[in-house]
N, CA, C and O atoms as a GROMACS GRO file, in nm:
protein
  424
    1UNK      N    1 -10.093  13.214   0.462
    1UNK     CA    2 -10.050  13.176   0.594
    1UNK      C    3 -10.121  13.047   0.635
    1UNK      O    4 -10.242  13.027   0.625
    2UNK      N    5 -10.043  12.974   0.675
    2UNK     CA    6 -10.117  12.796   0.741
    2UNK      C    7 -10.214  12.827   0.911
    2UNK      O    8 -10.202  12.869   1.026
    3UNK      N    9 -10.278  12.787   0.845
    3UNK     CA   10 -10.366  12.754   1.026
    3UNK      C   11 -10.266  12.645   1.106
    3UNK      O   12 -10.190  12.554   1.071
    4UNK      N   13 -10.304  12.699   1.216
    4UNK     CA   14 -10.277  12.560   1.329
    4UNK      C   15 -10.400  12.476   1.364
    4UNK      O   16 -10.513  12.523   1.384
    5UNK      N   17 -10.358  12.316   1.370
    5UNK     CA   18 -10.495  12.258   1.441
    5UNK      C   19 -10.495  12.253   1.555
    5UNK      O   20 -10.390  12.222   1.611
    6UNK      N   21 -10.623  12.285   1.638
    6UNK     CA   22 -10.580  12.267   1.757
    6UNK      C   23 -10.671  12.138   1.800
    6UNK      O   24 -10.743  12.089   1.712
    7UNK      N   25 -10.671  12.089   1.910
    7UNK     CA   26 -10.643  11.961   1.943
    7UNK      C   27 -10.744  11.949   2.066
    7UNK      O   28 -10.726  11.837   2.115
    8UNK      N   29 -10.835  12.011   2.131
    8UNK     CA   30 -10.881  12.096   2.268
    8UNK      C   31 -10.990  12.038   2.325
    8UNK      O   32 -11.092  12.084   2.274
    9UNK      N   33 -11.012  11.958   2.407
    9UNK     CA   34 -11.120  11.873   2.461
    9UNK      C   35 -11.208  11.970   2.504
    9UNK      O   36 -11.154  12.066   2.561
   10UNK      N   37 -11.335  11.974   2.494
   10UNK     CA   38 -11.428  12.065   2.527
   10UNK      C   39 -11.492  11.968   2.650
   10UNK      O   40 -11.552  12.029   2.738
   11UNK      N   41 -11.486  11.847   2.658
   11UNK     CA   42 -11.595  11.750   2.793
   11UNK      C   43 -11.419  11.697   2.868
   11UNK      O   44 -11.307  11.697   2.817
   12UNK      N   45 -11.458  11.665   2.974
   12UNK     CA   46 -11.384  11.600   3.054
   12UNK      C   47 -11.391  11.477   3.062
   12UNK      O   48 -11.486  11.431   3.126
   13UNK      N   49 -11.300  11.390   3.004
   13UNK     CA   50 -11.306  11.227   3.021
   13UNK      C   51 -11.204  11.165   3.126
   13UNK      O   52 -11.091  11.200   3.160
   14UNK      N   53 -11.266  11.085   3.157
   14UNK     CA   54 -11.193  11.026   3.282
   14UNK      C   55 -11.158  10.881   3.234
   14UNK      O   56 -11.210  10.815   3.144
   15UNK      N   57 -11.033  10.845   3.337
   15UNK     CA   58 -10.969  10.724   3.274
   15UNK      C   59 -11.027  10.617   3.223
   15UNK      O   60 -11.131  10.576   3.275
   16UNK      N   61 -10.970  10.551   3.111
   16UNK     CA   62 -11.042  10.431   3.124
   16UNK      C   63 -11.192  10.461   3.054
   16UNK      O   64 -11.243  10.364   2.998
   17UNK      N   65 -11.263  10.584   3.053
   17UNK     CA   66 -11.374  10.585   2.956
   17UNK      C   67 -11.326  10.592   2.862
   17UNK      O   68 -11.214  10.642   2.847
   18UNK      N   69 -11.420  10.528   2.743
   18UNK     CA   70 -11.424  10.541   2.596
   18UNK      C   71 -11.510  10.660   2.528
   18UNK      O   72 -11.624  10.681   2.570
   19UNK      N   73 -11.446  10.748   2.408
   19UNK     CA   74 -11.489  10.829   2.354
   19UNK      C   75 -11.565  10.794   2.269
   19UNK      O   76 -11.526  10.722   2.176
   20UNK      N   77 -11.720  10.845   2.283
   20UNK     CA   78 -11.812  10.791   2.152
   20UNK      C   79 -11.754  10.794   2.067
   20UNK      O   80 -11.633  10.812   2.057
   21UNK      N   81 -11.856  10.773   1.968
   21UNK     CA   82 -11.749  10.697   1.828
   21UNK      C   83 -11.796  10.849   1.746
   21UNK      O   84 -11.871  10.935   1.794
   22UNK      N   85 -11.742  10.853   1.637
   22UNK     CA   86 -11.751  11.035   1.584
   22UNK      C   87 -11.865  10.970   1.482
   22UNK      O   88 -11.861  10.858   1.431
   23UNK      N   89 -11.965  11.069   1.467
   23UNK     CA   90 -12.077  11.076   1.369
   23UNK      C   91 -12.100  11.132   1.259
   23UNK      O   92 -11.994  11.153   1.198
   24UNK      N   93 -12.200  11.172   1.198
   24UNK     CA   94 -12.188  11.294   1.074
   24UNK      C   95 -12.116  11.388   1.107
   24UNK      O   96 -12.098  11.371   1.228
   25UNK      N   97 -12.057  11.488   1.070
   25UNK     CA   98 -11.955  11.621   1.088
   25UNK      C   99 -12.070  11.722   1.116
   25UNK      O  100 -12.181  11.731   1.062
   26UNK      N  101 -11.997  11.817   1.245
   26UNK     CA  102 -12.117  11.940   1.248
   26UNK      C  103 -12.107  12.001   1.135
   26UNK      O  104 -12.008  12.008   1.063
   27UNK      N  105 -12.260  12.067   1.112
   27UNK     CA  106 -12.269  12.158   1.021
   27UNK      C  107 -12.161  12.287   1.049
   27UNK      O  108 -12.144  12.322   1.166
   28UNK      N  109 -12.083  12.363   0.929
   28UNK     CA  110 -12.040  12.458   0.918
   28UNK      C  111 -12.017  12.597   0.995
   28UNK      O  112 -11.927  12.681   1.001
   29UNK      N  113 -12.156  12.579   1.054
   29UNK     CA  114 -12.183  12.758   1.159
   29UNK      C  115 -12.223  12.610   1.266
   29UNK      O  116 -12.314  12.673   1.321
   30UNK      N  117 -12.227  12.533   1.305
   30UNK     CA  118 -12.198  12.423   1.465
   30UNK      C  119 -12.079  12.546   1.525
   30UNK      O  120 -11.980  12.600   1.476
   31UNK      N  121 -12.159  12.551   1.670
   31UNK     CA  122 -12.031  12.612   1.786
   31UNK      C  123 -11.886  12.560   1.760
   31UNK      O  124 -11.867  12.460   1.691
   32UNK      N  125 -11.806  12.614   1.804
   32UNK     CA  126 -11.644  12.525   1.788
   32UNK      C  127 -11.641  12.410   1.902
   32UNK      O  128 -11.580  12.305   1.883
   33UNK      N  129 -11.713  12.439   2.026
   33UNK     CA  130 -11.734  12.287   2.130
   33UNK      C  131 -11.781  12.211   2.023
   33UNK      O  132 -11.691  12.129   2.006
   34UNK      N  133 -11.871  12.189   1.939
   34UNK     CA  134 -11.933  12.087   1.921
   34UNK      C  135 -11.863  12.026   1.768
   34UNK      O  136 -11.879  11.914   1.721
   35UNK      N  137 -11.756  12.177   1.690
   35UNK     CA  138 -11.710  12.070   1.606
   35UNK      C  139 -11.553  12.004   1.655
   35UNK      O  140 -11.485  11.940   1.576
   36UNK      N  141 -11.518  12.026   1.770
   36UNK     CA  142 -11.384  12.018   1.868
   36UNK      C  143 -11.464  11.863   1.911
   36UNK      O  144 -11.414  11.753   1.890
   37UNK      N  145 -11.574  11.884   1.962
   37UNK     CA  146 -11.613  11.683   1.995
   37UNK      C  147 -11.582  11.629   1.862
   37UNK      O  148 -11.479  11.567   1.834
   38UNK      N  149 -11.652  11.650   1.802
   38UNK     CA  150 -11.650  11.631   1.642
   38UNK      C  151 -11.466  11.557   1.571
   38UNK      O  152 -11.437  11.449   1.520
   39UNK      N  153 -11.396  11.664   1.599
   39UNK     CA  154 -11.255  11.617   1.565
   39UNK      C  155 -11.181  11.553   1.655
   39UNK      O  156 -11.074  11.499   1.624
   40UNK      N  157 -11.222  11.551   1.760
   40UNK     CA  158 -11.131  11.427   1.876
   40UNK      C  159 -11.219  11.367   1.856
   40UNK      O  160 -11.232  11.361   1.979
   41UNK      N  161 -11.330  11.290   1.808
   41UNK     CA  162 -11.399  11.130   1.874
   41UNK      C  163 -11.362  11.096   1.692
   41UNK      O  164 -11.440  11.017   1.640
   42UNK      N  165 -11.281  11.138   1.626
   42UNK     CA  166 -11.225  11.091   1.462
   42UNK      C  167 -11.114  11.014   1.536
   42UNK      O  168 -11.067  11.050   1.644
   43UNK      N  169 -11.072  10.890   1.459
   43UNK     CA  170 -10.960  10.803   1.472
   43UNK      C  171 -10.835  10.881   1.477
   43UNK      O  172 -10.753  10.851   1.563
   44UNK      N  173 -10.808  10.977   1.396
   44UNK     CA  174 -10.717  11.099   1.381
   44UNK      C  175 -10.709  11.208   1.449
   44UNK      O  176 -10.604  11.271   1.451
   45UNK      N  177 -10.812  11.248   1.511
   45UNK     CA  178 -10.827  11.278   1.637
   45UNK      C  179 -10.748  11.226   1.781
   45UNK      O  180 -10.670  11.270   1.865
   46UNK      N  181 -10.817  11.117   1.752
   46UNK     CA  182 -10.756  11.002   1.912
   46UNK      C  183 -10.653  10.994   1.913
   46UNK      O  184 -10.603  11.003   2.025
   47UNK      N  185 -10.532  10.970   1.767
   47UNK     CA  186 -10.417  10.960   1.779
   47UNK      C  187 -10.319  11.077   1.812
   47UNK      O  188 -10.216  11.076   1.880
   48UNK      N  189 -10.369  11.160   1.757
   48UNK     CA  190 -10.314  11.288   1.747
   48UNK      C  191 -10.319  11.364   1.904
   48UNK      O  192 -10.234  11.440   1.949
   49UNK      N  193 -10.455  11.315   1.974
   49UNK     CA  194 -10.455  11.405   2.108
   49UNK      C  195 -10.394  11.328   2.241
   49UNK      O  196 -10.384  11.366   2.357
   50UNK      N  197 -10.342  11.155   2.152
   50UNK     CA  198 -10.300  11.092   2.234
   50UNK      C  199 -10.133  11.081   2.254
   50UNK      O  200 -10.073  11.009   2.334
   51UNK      N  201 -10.074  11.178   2.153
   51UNK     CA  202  -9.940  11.191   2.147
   51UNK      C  203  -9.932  11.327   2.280
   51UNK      O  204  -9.816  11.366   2.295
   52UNK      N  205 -10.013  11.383   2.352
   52UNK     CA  206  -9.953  11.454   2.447
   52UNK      C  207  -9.952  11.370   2.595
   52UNK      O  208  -9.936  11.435   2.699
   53UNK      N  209  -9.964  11.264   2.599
   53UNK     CA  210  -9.902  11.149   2.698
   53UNK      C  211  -9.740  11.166   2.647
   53UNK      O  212  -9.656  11.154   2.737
   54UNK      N  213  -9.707  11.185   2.557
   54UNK     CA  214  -9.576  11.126   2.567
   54UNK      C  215  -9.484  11.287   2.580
   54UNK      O  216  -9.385  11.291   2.506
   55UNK      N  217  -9.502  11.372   2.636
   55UNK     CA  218  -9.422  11.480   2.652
   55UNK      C  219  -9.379  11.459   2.821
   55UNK      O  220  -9.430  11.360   2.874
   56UNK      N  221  -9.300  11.534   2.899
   56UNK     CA  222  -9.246  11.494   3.036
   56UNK      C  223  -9.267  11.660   3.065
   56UNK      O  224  -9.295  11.670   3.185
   57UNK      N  225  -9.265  11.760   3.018
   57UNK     CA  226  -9.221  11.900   3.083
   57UNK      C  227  -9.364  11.911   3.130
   57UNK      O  228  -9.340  11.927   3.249
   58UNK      N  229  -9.462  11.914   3.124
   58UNK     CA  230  -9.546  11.995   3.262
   58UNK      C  231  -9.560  11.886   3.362
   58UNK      O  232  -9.651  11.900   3.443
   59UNK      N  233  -9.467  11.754   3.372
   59UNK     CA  234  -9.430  11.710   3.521
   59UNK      C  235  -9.362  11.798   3.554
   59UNK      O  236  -9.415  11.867   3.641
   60UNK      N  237  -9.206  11.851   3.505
   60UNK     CA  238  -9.124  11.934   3.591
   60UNK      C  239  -9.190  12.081   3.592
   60UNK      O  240  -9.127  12.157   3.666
   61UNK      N  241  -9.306  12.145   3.526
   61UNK     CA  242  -9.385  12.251   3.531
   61UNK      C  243  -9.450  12.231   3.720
   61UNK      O  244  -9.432  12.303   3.819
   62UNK      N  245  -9.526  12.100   3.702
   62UNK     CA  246  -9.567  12.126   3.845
   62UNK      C  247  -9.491  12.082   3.945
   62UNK      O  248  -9.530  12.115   4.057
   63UNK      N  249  -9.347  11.987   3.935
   63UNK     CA  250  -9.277  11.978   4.018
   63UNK      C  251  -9.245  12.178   4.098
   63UNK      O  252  -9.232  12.232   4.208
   64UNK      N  253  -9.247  12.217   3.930
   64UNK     CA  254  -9.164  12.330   4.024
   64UNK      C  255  -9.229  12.442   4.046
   64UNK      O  256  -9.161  12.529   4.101
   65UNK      N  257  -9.347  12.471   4.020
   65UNK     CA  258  -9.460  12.561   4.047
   65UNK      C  259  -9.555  12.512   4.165
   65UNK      O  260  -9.583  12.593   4.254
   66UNK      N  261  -9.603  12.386   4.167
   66UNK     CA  262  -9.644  12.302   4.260
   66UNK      C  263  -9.634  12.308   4.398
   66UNK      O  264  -9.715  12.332   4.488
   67UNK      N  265  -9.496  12.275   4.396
   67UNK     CA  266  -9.420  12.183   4.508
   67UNK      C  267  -9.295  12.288   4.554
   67UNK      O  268  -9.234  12.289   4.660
   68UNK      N  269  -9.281  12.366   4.448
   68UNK     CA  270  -9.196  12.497   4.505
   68UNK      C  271  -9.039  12.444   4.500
   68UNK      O  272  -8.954  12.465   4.586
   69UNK      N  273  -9.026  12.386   4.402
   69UNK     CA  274  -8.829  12.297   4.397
   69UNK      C  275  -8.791  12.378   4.292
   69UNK      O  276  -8.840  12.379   4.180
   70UNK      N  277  -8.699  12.449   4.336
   70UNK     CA  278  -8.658  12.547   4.248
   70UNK      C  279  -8.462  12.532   4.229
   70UNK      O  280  -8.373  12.570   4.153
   71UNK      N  281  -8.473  12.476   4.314
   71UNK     CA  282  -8.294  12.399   4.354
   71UNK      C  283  -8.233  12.275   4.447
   71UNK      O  284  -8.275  12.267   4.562
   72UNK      N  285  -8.146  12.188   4.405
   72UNK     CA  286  -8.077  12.099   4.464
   72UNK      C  287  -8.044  12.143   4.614
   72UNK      O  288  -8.033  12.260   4.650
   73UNK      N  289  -8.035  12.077   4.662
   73UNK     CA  290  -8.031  12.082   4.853
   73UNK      C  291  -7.849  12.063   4.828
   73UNK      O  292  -7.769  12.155   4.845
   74UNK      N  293  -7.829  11.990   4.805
   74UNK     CA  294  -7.726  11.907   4.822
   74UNK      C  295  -7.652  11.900   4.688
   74UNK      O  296  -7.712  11.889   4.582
   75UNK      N  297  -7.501  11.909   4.700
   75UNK     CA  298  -7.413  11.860   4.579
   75UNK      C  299  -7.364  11.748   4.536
   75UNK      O  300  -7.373  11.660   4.622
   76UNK      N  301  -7.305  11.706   4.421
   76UNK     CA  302  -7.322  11.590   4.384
   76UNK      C  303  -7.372  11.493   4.335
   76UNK      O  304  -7.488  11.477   4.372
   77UNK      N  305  -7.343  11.434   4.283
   77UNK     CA  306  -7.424  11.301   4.197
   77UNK      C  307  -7.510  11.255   4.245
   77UNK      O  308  -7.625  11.271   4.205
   78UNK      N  309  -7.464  11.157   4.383
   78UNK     CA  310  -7.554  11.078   4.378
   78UNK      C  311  -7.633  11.142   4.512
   78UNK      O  312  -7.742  11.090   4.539
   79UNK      N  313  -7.601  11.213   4.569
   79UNK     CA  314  -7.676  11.321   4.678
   79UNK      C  315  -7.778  11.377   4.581
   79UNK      O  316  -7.893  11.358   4.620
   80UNK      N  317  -7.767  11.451   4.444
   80UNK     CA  318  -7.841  11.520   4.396
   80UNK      C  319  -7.961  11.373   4.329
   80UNK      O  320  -8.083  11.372   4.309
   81UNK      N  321  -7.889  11.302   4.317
   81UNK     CA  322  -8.006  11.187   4.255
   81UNK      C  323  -8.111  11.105   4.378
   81UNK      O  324  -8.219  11.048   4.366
   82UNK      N  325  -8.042  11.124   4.469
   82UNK     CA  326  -8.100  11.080   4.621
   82UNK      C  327  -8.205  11.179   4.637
   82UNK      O  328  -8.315  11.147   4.682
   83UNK      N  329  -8.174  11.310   4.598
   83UNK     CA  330  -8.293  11.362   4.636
   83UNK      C  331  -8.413  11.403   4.554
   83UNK      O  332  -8.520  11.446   4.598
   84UNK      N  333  -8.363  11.375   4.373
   84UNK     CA  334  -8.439  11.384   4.321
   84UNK      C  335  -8.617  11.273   4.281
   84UNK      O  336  -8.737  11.296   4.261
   85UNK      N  337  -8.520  11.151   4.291
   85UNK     CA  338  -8.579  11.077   4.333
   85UNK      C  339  -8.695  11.059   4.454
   85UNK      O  340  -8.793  10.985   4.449
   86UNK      N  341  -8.660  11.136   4.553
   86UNK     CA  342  -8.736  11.164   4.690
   86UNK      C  343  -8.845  11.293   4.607
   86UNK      O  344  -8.966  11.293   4.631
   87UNK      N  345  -8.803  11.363   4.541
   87UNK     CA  346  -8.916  11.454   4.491
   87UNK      C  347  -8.999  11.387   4.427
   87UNK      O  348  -9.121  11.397   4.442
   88UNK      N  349  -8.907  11.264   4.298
   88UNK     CA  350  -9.004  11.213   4.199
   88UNK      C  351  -9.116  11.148   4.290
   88UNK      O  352  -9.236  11.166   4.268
   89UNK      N  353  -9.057  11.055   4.413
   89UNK     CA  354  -9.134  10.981   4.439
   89UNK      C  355  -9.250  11.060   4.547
   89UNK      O  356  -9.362  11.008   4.552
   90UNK      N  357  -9.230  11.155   4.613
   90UNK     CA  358  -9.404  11.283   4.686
   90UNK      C  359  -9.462  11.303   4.618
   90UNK      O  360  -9.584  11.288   4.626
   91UNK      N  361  -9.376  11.365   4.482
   91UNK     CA  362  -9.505  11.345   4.353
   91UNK      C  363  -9.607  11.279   4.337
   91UNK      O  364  -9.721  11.323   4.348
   92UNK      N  365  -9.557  11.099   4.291
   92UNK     CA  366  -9.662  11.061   4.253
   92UNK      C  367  -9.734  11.001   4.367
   92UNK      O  368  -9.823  10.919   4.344
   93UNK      N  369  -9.705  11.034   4.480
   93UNK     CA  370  -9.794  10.986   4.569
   93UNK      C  371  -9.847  11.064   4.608
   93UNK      O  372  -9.927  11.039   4.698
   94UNK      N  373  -9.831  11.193   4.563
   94UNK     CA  374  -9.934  11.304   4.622
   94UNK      C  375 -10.027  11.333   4.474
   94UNK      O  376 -10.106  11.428   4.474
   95UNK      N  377 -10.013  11.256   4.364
   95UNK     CA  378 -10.108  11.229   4.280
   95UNK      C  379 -10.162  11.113   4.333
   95UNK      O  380 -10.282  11.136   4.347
   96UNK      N  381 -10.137  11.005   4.368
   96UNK     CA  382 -10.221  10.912   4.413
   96UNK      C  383 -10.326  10.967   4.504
   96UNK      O  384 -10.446  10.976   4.481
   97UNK      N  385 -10.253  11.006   4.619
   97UNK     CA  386 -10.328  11.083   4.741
   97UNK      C  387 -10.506  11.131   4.686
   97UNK      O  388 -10.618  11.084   4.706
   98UNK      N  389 -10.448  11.257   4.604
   98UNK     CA  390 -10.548  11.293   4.544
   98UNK      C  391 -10.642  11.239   4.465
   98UNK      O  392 -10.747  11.302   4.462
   99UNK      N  393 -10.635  11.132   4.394
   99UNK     CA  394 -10.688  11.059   4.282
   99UNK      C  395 -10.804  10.971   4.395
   99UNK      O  396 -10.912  10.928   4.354
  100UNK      N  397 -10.769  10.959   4.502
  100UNK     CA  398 -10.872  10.878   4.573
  100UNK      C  399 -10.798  10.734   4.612
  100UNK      O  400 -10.818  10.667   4.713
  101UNK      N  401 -10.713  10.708   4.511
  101UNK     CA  402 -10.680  10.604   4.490
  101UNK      C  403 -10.635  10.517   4.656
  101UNK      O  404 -10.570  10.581   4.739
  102UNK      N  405 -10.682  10.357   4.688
  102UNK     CA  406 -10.690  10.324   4.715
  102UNK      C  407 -10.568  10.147   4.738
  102UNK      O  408 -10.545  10.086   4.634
  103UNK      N  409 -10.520  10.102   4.847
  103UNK     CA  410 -10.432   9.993   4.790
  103UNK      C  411 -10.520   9.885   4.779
  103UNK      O  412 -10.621   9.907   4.845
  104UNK      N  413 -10.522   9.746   4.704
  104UNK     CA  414 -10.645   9.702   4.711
  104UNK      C  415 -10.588   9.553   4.798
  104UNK      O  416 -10.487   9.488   4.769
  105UNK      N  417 -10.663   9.531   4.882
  105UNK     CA  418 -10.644   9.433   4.958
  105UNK      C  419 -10.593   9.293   4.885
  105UNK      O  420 -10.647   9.264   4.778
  106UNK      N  421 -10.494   9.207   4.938
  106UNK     CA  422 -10.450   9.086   4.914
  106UNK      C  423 -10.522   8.937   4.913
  106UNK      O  424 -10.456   8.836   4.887
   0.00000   0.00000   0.00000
């Protein structure tokens, strides 16, 4: 039977930091935190844990667990795109909101 790899950040990195660079390999009996740093700060690592940027479903996970949108208001095309749009866009401003984020003066 094949193992799965798993992929599982044990530290919390925040944007824009850089992941030390990977060192000797833990020894054998090393905790799984420390050989999990170990396989994400590998080049093969980085690439590999950087392909879950490119998935879209746990946006519509927290659109709809979140935010509680469980159905269209309205029928129609462009009624239904009028309002989806109005969801997309509370979204990311209620990720901004939260992030701290700031507009930066002109």
């Amino acid at each position: 039977m094949r193992g799965i790899d798993l992929y599982v950040p044990a530290d919390r990195q925040h944007h824009g930091e850089l992941s030390p660079s990977a060192s000797d390999p833990p020894p054998l009996d090393a905790p799984a935190i420390a050989q999990m740093r170990h396989t994400l700060q590998t080049v093969a690592g980085e690439v590999i844990y950087a392909l879950r940027k490119t998935i879209v479903e746990p946006v519509f996970g927290q659109i709809k667990a979140g935010r509680g949108f469980r159905r269209f208001a309205f029928r129609g095309q462009a009624r239904v795109t009028a309002e989806w749009l109005l969801i997309c866009l509370t979204h990311n401003l209620l990720k901004l909101f939260r992030s701290g984020w700031t507009p930066q003066q002109a």
